[in-house]
Short mmCIF file of C-alpha atoms and ligand atoms in Angstrom, two decimals:
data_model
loop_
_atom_site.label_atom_id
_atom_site.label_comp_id
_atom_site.label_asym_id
_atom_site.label_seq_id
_atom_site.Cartn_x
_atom_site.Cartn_y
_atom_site.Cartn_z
CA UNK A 11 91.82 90.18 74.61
CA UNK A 12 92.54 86.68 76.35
CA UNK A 13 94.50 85.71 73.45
CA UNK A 14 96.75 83.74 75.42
CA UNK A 15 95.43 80.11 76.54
CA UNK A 16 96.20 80.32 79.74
CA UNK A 17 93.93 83.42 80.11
CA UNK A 18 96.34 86.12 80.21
CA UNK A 19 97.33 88.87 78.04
CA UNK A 20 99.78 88.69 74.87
CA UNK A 21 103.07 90.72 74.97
CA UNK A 22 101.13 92.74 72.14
CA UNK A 23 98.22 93.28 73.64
CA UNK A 24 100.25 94.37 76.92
CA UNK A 25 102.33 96.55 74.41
CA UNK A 26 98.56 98.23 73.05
CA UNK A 27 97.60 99.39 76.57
CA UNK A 28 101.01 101.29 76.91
CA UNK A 29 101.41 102.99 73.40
CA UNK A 30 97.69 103.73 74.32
CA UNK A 31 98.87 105.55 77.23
CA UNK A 32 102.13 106.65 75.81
CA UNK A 33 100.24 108.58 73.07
CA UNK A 34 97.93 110.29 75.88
CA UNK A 35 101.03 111.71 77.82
CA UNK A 36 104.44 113.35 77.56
CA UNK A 37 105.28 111.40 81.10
CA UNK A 38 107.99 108.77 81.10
CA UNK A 39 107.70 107.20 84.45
CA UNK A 40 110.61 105.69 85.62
CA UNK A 41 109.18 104.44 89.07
CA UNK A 42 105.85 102.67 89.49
CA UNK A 43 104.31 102.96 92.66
CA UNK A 44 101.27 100.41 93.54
CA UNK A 45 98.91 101.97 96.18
CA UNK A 46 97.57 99.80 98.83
CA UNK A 47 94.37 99.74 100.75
CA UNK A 48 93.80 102.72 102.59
CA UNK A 49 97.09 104.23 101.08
CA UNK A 50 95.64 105.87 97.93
CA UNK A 51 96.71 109.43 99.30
CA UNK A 52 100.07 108.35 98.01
CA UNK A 53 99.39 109.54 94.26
CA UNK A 54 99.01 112.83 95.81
CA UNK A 55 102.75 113.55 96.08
CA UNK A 56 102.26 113.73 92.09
CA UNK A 57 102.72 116.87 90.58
CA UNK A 58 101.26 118.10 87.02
CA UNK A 59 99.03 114.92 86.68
CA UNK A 60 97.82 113.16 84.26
CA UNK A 61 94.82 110.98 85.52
CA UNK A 62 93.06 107.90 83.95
CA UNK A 63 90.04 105.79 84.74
CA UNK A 64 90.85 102.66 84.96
CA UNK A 65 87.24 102.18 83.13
CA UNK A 66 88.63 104.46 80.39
CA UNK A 67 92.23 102.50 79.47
CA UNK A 68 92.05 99.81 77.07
CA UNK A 69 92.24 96.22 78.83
CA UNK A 70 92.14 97.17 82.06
CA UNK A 71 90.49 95.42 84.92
CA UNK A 72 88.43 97.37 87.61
CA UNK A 73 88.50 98.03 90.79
CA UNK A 74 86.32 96.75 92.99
CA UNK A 75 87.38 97.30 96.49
CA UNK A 76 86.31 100.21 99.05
CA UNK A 77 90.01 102.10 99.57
CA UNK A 78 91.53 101.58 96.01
CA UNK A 79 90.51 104.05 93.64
CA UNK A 80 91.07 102.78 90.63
CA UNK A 81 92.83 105.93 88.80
CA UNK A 82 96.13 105.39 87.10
CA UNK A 83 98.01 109.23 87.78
CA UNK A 84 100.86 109.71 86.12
CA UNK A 85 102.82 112.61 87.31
CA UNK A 86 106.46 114.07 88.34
CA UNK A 87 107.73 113.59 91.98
CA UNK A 88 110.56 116.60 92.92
CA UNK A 89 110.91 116.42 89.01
CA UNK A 90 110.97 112.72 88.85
CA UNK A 91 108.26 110.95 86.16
CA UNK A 92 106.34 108.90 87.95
CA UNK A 93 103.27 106.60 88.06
CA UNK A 94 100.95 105.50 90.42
CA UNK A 95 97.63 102.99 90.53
CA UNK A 96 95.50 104.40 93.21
CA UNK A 97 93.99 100.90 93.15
CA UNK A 98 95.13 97.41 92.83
CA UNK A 99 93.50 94.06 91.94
CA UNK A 100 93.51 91.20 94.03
CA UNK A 101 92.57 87.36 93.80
CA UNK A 102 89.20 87.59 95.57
CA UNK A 103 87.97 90.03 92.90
CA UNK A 104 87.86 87.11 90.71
CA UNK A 105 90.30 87.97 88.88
CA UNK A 106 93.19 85.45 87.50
CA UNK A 107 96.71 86.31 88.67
CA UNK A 108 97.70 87.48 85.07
CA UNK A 109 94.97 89.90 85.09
CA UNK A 110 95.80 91.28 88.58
CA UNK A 111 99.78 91.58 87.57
CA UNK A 112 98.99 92.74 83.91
CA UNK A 113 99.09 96.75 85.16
CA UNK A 114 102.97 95.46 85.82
CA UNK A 115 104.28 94.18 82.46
CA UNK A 116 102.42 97.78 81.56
CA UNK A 117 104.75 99.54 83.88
CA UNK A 118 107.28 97.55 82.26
CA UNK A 119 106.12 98.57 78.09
CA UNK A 120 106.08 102.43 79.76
CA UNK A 121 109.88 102.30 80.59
CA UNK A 122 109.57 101.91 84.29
CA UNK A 123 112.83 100.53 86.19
CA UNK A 124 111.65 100.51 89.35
CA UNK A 125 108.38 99.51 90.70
CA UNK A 126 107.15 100.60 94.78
CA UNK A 127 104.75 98.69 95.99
CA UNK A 128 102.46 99.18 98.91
CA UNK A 129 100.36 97.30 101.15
CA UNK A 130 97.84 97.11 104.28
CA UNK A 131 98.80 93.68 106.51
CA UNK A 132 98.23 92.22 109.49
CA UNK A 133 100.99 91.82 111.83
CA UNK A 134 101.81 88.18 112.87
CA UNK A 135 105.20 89.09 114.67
CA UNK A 136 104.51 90.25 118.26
CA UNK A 137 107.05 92.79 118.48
CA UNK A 138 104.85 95.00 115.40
CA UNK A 139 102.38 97.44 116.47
CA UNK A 140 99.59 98.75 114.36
CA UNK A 141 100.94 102.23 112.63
CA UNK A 142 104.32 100.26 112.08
CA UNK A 143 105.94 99.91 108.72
CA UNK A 144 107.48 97.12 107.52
CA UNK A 145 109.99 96.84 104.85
CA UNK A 146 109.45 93.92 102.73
CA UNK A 147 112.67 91.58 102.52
CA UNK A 148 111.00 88.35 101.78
CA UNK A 149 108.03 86.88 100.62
CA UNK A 150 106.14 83.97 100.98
CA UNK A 151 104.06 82.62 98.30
CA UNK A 152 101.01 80.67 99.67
CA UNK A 153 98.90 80.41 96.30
CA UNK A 154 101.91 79.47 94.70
CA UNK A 155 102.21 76.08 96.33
CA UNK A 156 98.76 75.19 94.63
CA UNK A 157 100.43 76.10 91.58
CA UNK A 158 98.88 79.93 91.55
CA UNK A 159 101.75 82.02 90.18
CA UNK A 160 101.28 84.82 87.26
CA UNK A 161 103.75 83.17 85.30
CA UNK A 162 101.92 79.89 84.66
CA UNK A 163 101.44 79.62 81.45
CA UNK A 164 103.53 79.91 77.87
CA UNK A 165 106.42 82.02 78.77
CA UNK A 166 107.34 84.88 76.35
CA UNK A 167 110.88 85.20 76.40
CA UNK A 168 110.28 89.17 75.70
CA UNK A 169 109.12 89.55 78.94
CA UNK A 170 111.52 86.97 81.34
CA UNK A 171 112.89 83.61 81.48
CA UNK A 172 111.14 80.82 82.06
CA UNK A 173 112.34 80.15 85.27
CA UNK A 174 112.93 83.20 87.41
CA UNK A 175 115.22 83.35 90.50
CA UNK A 176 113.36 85.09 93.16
CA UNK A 177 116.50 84.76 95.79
CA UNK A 178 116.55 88.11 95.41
CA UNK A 179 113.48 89.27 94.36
CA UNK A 180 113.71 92.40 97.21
CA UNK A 181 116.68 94.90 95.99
CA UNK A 182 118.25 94.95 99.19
CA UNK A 183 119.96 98.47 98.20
CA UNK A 184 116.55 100.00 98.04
CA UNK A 185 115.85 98.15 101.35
CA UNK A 186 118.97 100.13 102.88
CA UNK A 187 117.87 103.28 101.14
CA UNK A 188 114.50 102.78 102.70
CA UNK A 189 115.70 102.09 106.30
CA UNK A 190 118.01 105.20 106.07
CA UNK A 191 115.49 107.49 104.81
CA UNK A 192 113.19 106.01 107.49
CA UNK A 193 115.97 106.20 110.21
CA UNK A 194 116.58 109.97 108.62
CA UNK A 195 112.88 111.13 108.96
CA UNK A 196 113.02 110.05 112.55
CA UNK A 197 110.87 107.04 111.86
CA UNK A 198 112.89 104.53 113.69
CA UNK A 199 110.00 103.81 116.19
CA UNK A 200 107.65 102.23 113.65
CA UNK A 201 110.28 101.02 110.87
CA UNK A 202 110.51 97.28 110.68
CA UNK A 203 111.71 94.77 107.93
CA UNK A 204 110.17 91.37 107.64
CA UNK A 205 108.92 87.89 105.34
CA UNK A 206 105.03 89.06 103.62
CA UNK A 207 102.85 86.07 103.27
CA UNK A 208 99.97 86.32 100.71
CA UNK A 209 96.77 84.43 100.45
CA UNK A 210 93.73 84.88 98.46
CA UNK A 211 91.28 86.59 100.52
CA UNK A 212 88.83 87.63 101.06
CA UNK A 213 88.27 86.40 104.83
CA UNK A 214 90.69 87.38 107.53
CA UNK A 215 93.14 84.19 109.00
CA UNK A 216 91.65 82.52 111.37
CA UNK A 217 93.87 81.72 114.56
CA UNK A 218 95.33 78.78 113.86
CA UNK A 219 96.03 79.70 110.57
CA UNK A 220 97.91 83.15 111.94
CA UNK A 221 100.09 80.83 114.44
CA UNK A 222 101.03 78.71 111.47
CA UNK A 223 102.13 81.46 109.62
CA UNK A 224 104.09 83.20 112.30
CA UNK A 225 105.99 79.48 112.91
CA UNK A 226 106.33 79.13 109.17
CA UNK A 227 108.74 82.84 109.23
CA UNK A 228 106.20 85.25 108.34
CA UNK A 229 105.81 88.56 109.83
CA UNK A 230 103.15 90.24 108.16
CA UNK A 231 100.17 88.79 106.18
CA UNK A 232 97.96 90.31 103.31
CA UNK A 233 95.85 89.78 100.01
CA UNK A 234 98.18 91.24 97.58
CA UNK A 235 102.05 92.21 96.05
CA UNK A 236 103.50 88.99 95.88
CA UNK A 237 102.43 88.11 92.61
CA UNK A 238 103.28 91.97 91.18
CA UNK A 239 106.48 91.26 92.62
CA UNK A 240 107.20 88.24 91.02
CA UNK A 241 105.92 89.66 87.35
CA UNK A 242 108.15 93.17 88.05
CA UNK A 243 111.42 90.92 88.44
CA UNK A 244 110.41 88.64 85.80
CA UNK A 245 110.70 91.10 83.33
CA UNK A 246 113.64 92.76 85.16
CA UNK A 247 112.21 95.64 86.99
CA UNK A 248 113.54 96.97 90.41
CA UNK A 249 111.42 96.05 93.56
CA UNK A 250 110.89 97.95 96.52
CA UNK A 251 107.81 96.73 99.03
CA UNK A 252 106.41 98.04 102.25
CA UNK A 253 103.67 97.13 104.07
CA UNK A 254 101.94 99.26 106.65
CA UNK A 255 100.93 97.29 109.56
CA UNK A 256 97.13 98.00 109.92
CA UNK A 257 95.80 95.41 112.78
CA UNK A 258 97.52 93.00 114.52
CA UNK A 259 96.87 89.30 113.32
CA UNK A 260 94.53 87.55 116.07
CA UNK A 261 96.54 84.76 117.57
CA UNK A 262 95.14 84.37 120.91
CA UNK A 263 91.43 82.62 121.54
CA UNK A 264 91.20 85.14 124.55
CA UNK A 265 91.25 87.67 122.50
CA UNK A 266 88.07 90.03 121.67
CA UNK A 267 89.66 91.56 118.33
CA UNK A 268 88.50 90.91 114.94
CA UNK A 269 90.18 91.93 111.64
CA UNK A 270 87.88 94.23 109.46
CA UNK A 271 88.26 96.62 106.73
CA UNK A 272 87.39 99.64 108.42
CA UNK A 273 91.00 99.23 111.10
CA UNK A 274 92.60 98.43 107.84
CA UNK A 275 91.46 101.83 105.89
CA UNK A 276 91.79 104.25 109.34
CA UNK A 277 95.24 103.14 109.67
CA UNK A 278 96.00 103.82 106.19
CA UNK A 279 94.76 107.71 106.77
CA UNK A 280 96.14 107.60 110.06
CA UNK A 281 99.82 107.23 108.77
CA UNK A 282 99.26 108.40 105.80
CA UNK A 283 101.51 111.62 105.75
CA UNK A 284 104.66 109.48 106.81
CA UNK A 285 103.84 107.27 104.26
CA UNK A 286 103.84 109.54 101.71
CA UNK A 287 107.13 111.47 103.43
CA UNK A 288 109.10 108.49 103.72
CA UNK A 289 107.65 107.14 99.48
CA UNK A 290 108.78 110.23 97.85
CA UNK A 291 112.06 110.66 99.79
CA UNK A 292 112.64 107.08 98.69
CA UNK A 293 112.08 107.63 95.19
CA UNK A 294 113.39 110.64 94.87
CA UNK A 295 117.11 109.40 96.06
CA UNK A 296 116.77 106.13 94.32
CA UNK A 297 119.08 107.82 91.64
CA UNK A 298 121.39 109.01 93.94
CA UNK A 299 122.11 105.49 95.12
CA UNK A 300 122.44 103.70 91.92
CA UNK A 301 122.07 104.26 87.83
CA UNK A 302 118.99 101.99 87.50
CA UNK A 303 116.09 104.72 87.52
O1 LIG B 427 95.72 95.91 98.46
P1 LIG B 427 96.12 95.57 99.86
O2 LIG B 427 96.95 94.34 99.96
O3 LIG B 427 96.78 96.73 100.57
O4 LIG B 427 94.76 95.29 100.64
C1 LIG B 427 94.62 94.60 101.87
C2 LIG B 427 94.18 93.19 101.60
C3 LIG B 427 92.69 93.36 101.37
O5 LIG B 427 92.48 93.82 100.05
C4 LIG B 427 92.31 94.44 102.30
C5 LIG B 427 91.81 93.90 103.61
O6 LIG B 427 91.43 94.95 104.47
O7 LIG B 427 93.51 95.20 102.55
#
């Protein structure tokens, strides 16, 4: 492991971890869904699953966090292969960026087109309530203007290009899909789109760092996704990303709230069934809409 210099993982040793799981399983997901905090319950909507420690798959990391499981299920969704990590891995685990996004080029190695991923934010735009969800249609990428991206490093061209555009890094037909299904499911009330801004964690924004966030065009902040995103289009997978808005970003010194975990993981349980209504539809269509998965 580590073979690479810059700390990350080989195409080949990416490529062991999937025949690894390939020769465990009949299952050839298609879609990759990423469960955020709080949102585990999403692998649920899996039927005949196949379930994995993450302590039990070759080179994986662990999870750490209270709210991600760490259990990769793979499983079919209305007959659709699928996979899910009930668990992610973020920066303030310790863990470099290529470790965090390596699950992603293993997604990738499975035959996965199309990769969902989900999040728990806090909303900086002061039209979002808590409970809402917003579709992700932009991203902002704070570690990577300190140079923290999870393709730094020697590029191998069997992956991506060097130089990735990320213009359009959101499909915007799944984004449509999404906001129809939503609109369909009567969720108009709660469904937003918006800009995600990640930094590393693992204490909350203060104030001013919330309003300069908000002015910069970000609606939503969180911990996590951005750099998954970048590695899924890098090697040419799909990407669909919501986030569910779990406390509203403290921008006001009057005010008495204070992020914590706990809001973040209740509102995760608290939407939870919508969530995983308004996921599977999603998925479930996404061949309908296009040829891609
Ligand atoms: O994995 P996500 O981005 O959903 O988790 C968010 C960010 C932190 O890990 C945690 C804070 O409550 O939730």
């Amino acid at each position: 492991m580590f073979s690479e210099p810059n700390g990350g993982y080989s195409y080949e040793d990416c490529k062991a971890t999937a025949d690894w799981l390939l020769s465990q399983t009949d299952i050839r997901p298609l879609v990759g869904i990423v469960c955020g905090s709080g949102l585990g319950g999403l692998a649920n909507m899996l039927k005949d699953q196949v379930v994995f420690n993450y302590k039990d798959i070759p080179n994986f990391p662990q999870s750490t966090v209270h709210g991600h499981a760490g259990r990769l299920v793979f499983g079919t969704l209305k007959g659709r292969p699928c996979i899910c990590m009930q668990g992610r891995f973020h920066i303030y685990e310790g863990y470099p960026l290529q470790k965090i996004t390596l699950p992603i080029r293993i997604f990738k190695l499975l035959g996965v087109k199309t990769v969902v991923l989900t999040n728990a934010a806090g909303g900086l735009n002061q039209d979002y309530k808590v409970g809402d969800v917003m579709i992700i249609k932009d991203h902002i990428n704070m570690p990577g203007f300190a140079g923290n991206n999870p393709l730094v490093g020697p590029n191998d061209e069997r992956f991506g290009v060097r130089f990735p555009c990320m213009s359009d890094a959101y499909d915007r037909e799944l984004q449509q899909l999404a906001m129809d299904v939503g609109l369909e499911l009567g969720y108009g009330d709660f469904l937003k789109e918006g800009v995600y801004c990640v930094l590393g964690g693992p204490s909350f924004e203060t104030i001013a760092e919330c309003r300069m966030l908000h002015r910069m065009g970000a609606d939503a902040v969180g911990m996590s996704t951005v750099h998954e995103a970048i590695t899924a289009r890098h090697c040419g997978m799909r990407v669909f990303a919501l986030s569910l808005i779990t406390n509203q970003a403290v921008m006001d010194y009057e005010s008495k709230e204070k992020a914590n975990h706990e809001e973040v993981l209740q509102t995760g349980k608290d939407r939870a069934m919508q969530l995983e209504q308004l996921v599977s539809t999603i998925v479930t269509r996404i061949e309908h809409s296009n040829n891609y998965a």
